[in-house]
Amino acid sequence: MQGFIDETRLEVYSGDGGAGSVSFRREKYVPQGGQDGGDGGSGGNVVFQVKKNLKTLSHLNRKHIYRAETGHSGRGKRMHGKDGEPVIIAVPPGTLIRDYLTNDIIKDFTENSDGEEWSFLQGGNGGQGNWHFRTSRKQTPRFAQPGMPGEYAEIKLELNLIADIGFVGFPSVGKSSLLKAITNANPKVASYPFTTKIPNLGMLRLGEKDIVLADIPGIIEGASHGLGLGFKFLKHISRTAGLAFLIDLGEPDFEDTYSKLLVELKEYNPDLLEKQRLLVGTKMDLENSEENLKKLQDLYPEEHVIAVSIFSREGLDELKLAMLKMAT
């Protein structure tokens, strides 16, 4: 996911319709040759196509203006002009299309929309050729209709990553390491905060069931008000079925971590607290981790708490089964 882009602005234009033709046949015994101007072609549409192999909007960040082709003009012998080619804009599942000025949602491509094509702007109709305008009193019309203009829109695309379970936690809690240990993902892992600067997705396969896990970059206190990296990516957990709160059992203030994370989520969007959740105590290989785990369980008896260690692989199988249950 290098070059991760989750928002971009576009200007899109559907094609103008082609002009109708003014044309006359050249036939013996036909006055003025007879009118036979064909109709212009319709302008191309602006079409969005969902492709599941896309994970980011970065391919749209280099070009911000998209125009469909203008319809071709009509020709003699009542030949219809060719319709303009549409402009097709590929987006990943989870893309929201909003009006740039009002921020109103125009289209929401959900996780089940792979392969979906949606015509956003219609091309202008082609103009009628002069053969449409013949009458008993006007045998030789020398005019035709111009094509109708296409449509224009200024829009904003937003990407909400689609995952079954989202990992939530403060920096250096071990989210990336856990994702790497139980999925096919290969995120950057290091011992300093904010190693993860973009969301990472991983696929966990259990039997015939696949679930998608998302490692959301570290939240800090105040993230809901724009501090740190977490605010930018909090929206990516809005579509998850459940949340896994990772708590570093080696931190001196581990007992306060969960409540602080809940505050940030509630400040950002209270609906996030309605999601299924479980607590994951990480770094069980550290000294005093067993004692700290017991404190965490006593502090939150109503929550499902699972202890894990990436190095000893303690608790990983239990965690996988718990997340599978949460996602189904």
XYZ file of C-alpha atoms in Angstrom:
328
model
C 0.000 0.000 0.000
C 2.769 2.405 -0.750
C 1.421 5.808 -1.720
C -1.824 5.211 0.157
C -4.448 7.785 -0.776
C -7.905 7.687 0.808
C -9.335 10.997 -0.482
C -9.171 12.807 -3.787
C -11.063 15.466 -5.721
C -12.199 14.980 -9.324
C -13.832 17.048 -12.059
C -15.833 14.843 -14.411
C -17.508 15.683 -17.717
C -19.816 13.563 -19.802
C -19.557 14.002 -23.555
C -21.559 16.466 -25.641
C -23.937 15.031 -28.210
C -22.873 15.123 -31.843
C -24.531 17.505 -34.274
C -27.137 16.338 -36.740
C -26.194 16.480 -40.411
C -27.542 18.714 -43.170
C -27.324 16.602 -46.310
C -29.234 16.012 -49.596
C -29.414 13.006 -51.825
C -28.387 13.402 -55.417
C -31.051 11.419 -57.263
C -32.755 12.005 -60.553
C -36.396 13.114 -60.345
C -36.026 13.933 -56.598
C -36.390 17.698 -55.989
C -33.216 19.153 -54.457
C -31.957 15.600 -54.143
C -34.063 14.950 -51.026
C -32.880 15.550 -47.478
C -31.023 12.658 -45.808
C -28.940 14.157 -42.985
C -28.418 11.632 -40.175
C -28.552 12.150 -36.430
C -25.551 12.875 -34.241
C -24.307 10.298 -31.752
C -24.864 10.582 -28.026
C -22.018 11.780 -25.831
C -20.194 9.271 -23.650
C -21.223 8.693 -20.035
C -19.100 9.021 -16.900
C -19.006 5.514 -15.457
C -17.562 4.255 -12.176
C -16.429 0.640 -12.016
C -15.618 -1.180 -8.781
C -12.523 -3.397 -8.787
C -11.669 -5.401 -5.694
C -7.970 -5.573 -6.598
C -7.710 -1.832 -5.912
C -6.954 -0.950 -2.289
C -6.374 2.802 -2.556
C -7.310 5.880 -4.582
C -3.690 6.689 -5.425
C -4.208 5.909 -9.131
C -6.670 8.820 -9.263
C -4.447 11.306 -7.479
C -2.267 12.065 -10.511
C -5.137 13.060 -12.792
C -8.098 15.085 -11.559
C -10.071 15.827 -14.747
C -11.919 13.093 -16.642
C -13.851 13.698 -19.856
C -15.981 11.297 -21.850
C -15.849 11.456 -25.643
C -18.131 13.768 -27.626
C -20.644 12.056 -29.904
C -19.763 12.051 -33.594
C -21.748 14.150 -36.070
C -24.383 12.576 -38.290
C -23.674 11.951 -41.968
C -25.495 11.761 -45.259
C -27.704 8.822 -46.246
C -29.265 9.078 -42.785
C -26.120 7.644 -41.241
C -26.150 7.956 -37.464
C -23.039 9.418 -35.860
C -21.065 7.113 -33.577
C -21.789 7.459 -29.866
C -18.962 8.877 -27.776
C -16.913 6.468 -25.685
C -17.581 6.604 -21.939
C -14.865 7.499 -19.480
C -14.544 4.641 -16.986
C -13.139 5.435 -13.551
C -12.053 2.430 -11.503
C -12.452 2.585 -7.715
C -11.976 0.088 -4.873
C -14.881 -1.309 -2.849
C -15.727 0.980 0.040
C -15.515 4.175 -2.022
C -17.884 7.023 -1.197
C -18.665 9.633 -3.846
C -19.655 13.001 -2.415
C -20.619 16.344 -3.865
C -17.491 18.433 -3.391
C -19.323 21.591 -2.299
C -22.156 20.199 -0.164
C -20.428 16.989 1.015
C -23.671 15.086 0.341
C -23.229 11.396 -0.435
C -23.997 10.641 -4.070
C -23.012 6.973 -4.170
C -21.740 4.414 -1.670
C -19.934 1.398 -3.093
C -20.157 -1.303 -0.430
C -18.064 -4.417 0.132
C -20.384 -6.446 -2.121
C -20.028 -4.178 -5.125
C -17.073 -5.827 -6.913
C -17.564 -5.534 -10.666
C -20.440 -3.082 -10.316
C -20.683 -0.393 -12.986
C -22.620 2.777 -12.311
C -23.313 5.549 -14.803
C -22.970 8.806 -12.922
C -23.325 11.451 -15.649
C -25.207 10.857 -18.897
C -23.820 12.108 -22.178
C -25.786 14.683 -24.169
C -28.221 13.474 -26.821
C -27.188 13.796 -30.427
C -28.934 16.374 -32.611
C -31.423 15.326 -35.258
C -30.439 15.494 -38.894
C -32.322 17.572 -41.426
C -34.367 14.668 -42.760
C -36.487 14.864 -39.577
C -37.623 18.397 -40.444
C -39.127 17.873 -43.892
C -42.787 18.889 -44.221
C -45.219 19.323 -47.060
C -44.499 23.038 -46.976
C -40.747 22.808 -46.340
C -39.381 20.223 -48.707
C -35.734 21.142 -48.363
C -34.850 21.979 -44.740
C -31.328 23.287 -44.552
C -30.858 23.020 -40.818
C -30.277 20.338 -38.229
C -30.102 20.227 -34.463
C -26.862 20.708 -32.582
C -25.990 18.094 -30.004
C -27.045 18.587 -26.403
C -24.281 19.467 -23.958
C -22.985 16.902 -21.497
C -23.003 17.194 -17.725
C -20.357 18.330 -15.262
C -19.722 17.580 -11.623
C -17.068 18.345 -9.044
C -16.856 15.439 -6.632
C -14.833 14.092 -3.745
C -13.968 10.426 -3.445
C -13.405 8.951 0.004
C -12.235 5.434 0.732
C -13.376 3.511 3.774
C -11.330 0.340 4.017
C -13.529 -2.697 4.303
C -12.472 -5.161 6.976
C -14.223 -7.596 9.269
C -12.127 -6.757 12.322
C -10.229 -3.546 13.026
C -7.207 -3.429 15.359
C -7.379 -0.407 17.663
C -4.558 0.620 19.973
C -1.962 3.181 20.895
C 1.390 3.271 19.039
C 3.846 0.394 19.595
C 1.196 -1.873 21.089
C 1.996 -4.573 18.541
C -0.814 -4.263 15.989
C 1.430 -4.713 12.961
C 3.284 -7.623 14.551
C 0.010 -9.364 15.338
C -1.318 -8.805 11.833
C 1.878 -10.262 10.395
C 1.722 -13.274 12.728
C -1.808 -14.400 11.879
C -2.388 -13.249 8.288
C -0.687 -13.056 4.911
C 0.142 -9.382 5.421
C 3.715 -8.130 5.635
C 3.510 -4.715 7.310
C 6.527 -2.728 8.428
C 7.429 -3.621 12.003
C 9.846 -1.633 14.185
C 10.363 -0.697 17.818
C 9.525 2.995 17.517
C 6.098 4.711 17.543
C 4.151 5.442 14.367
C 5.946 2.804 12.299
C 2.594 2.263 10.588
C 1.638 5.386 8.665
C -0.991 3.788 6.435
C -3.672 1.174 7.160
C -2.642 -2.405 6.483
C -5.003 -5.209 5.525
C -4.449 -8.907 6.060
C -6.466 -12.008 5.206
C -6.990 -14.618 7.903
C -8.139 -17.987 6.595
C -9.789 -20.463 8.939
C -11.024 -23.553 7.145
C -13.165 -22.300 4.281
C -13.795 -18.912 5.862
C -11.758 -15.800 5.092
C -11.896 -12.712 7.261
C -10.149 -9.411 6.608
C -8.246 -7.719 9.411
C -7.202 -4.058 9.388
C -4.289 -2.566 11.314
C -5.272 1.062 11.843
C -2.352 3.448 12.506
C -1.829 4.298 16.177
C -4.356 6.437 17.934
C -3.191 8.842 20.629
C -5.142 10.818 23.187
C -6.812 13.664 21.333
C -6.992 11.756 18.036
C -10.713 12.450 17.749
C -9.856 16.170 17.719
C -7.203 15.883 15.047
C -4.054 14.972 16.960
C -1.658 12.307 15.710
C -2.251 9.875 12.858
C -5.296 8.194 14.346
C -7.813 10.884 13.420
C -7.094 10.526 9.723
C -7.791 6.809 9.804
C -10.531 6.482 12.418
C -13.090 6.458 9.629
C -11.654 3.198 8.335
C -13.077 1.264 11.260
C -16.621 2.455 10.562
C -17.461 -0.551 8.371
C -15.888 -3.268 10.496
C -18.019 -5.949 12.116
C -15.989 -5.741 15.299
C -13.024 -4.124 17.009
C -10.048 -5.729 18.727
C -8.577 -3.384 21.346
C -4.888 -4.157 21.807
C -3.448 -3.370 25.223
C 0.288 -3.580 25.940
C 0.550 -5.429 29.256
C 4.101 -4.175 29.658
C 3.099 -0.517 29.860
C 2.835 1.033 33.350
C -0.536 2.634 32.559
C -2.050 -0.399 30.788
C -5.094 -0.309 33.092
C -6.187 3.048 31.637
C -5.618 2.186 27.971
C -9.015 0.703 27.201
C -11.005 3.564 28.730
C -8.889 6.132 26.891
C -9.437 4.377 23.578
C -13.186 4.250 24.178
C -13.204 7.989 24.838
C -11.499 8.702 21.508
C -13.917 6.478 19.586
C -16.949 7.994 21.301
C -15.724 11.528 20.582
C -15.228 10.651 16.930
C -18.435 8.645 16.409
C -20.547 7.193 19.241
C -21.864 4.490 16.895
C -18.443 2.824 17.029
C -19.140 1.809 20.623
C -22.061 -0.313 19.423
C -19.745 -2.673 17.560
C -18.703 -6.039 18.901
C -15.352 -5.878 20.650
C -12.771 -7.878 22.481
C -9.691 -6.976 24.492
C -6.321 -8.382 23.474
C -3.545 -8.222 26.040
C -0.285 -8.237 24.089
C 3.345 -9.032 24.985
C 2.578 -11.888 27.385
C 6.246 -12.868 27.172
C 7.229 -9.862 29.292
C 7.824 -9.909 33.026
C 4.728 -9.293 35.195
C 2.427 -9.919 32.204
C 0.473 -12.679 34.012
C -0.177 -10.410 36.964
C -1.161 -7.531 34.708
C -3.474 -9.776 32.712
C -5.339 -10.726 35.888
C -5.707 -7.030 36.768
C -7.107 -6.309 33.312
C -9.625 -9.151 33.571
C -10.733 -8.005 37.024
C -11.065 -4.418 35.817
C -13.293 -5.341 32.857
C -15.159 -8.534 33.844
C -17.856 -7.926 31.232
C -15.355 -7.956 28.332
C -13.839 -10.915 26.533
C -10.102 -10.694 27.254
C -7.541 -12.767 25.327
C -3.828 -12.774 26.122
C -1.323 -13.258 23.286
C 2.374 -13.356 22.613
C 3.782 -13.039 19.113
C 7.025 -14.754 20.141
C 5.618 -17.781 21.978
C 2.392 -17.719 19.892
C 0.406 -18.019 23.092
C -3.270 -17.283 22.609
C -3.134 -16.819 18.819
C -5.418 -19.762 18.042
C -7.946 -18.591 20.630
C -7.805 -15.093 19.159
C -8.392 -16.370 15.620
C -11.489 -18.291 16.681
C -12.838 -15.311 18.629
C -12.421 -13.012 15.628
C -14.028 -15.566 13.316
C -17.047 -15.722 15.623
C -17.188 -11.937 15.740
C -17.070 -11.609 11.952
C -19.845 -14.133 11.207
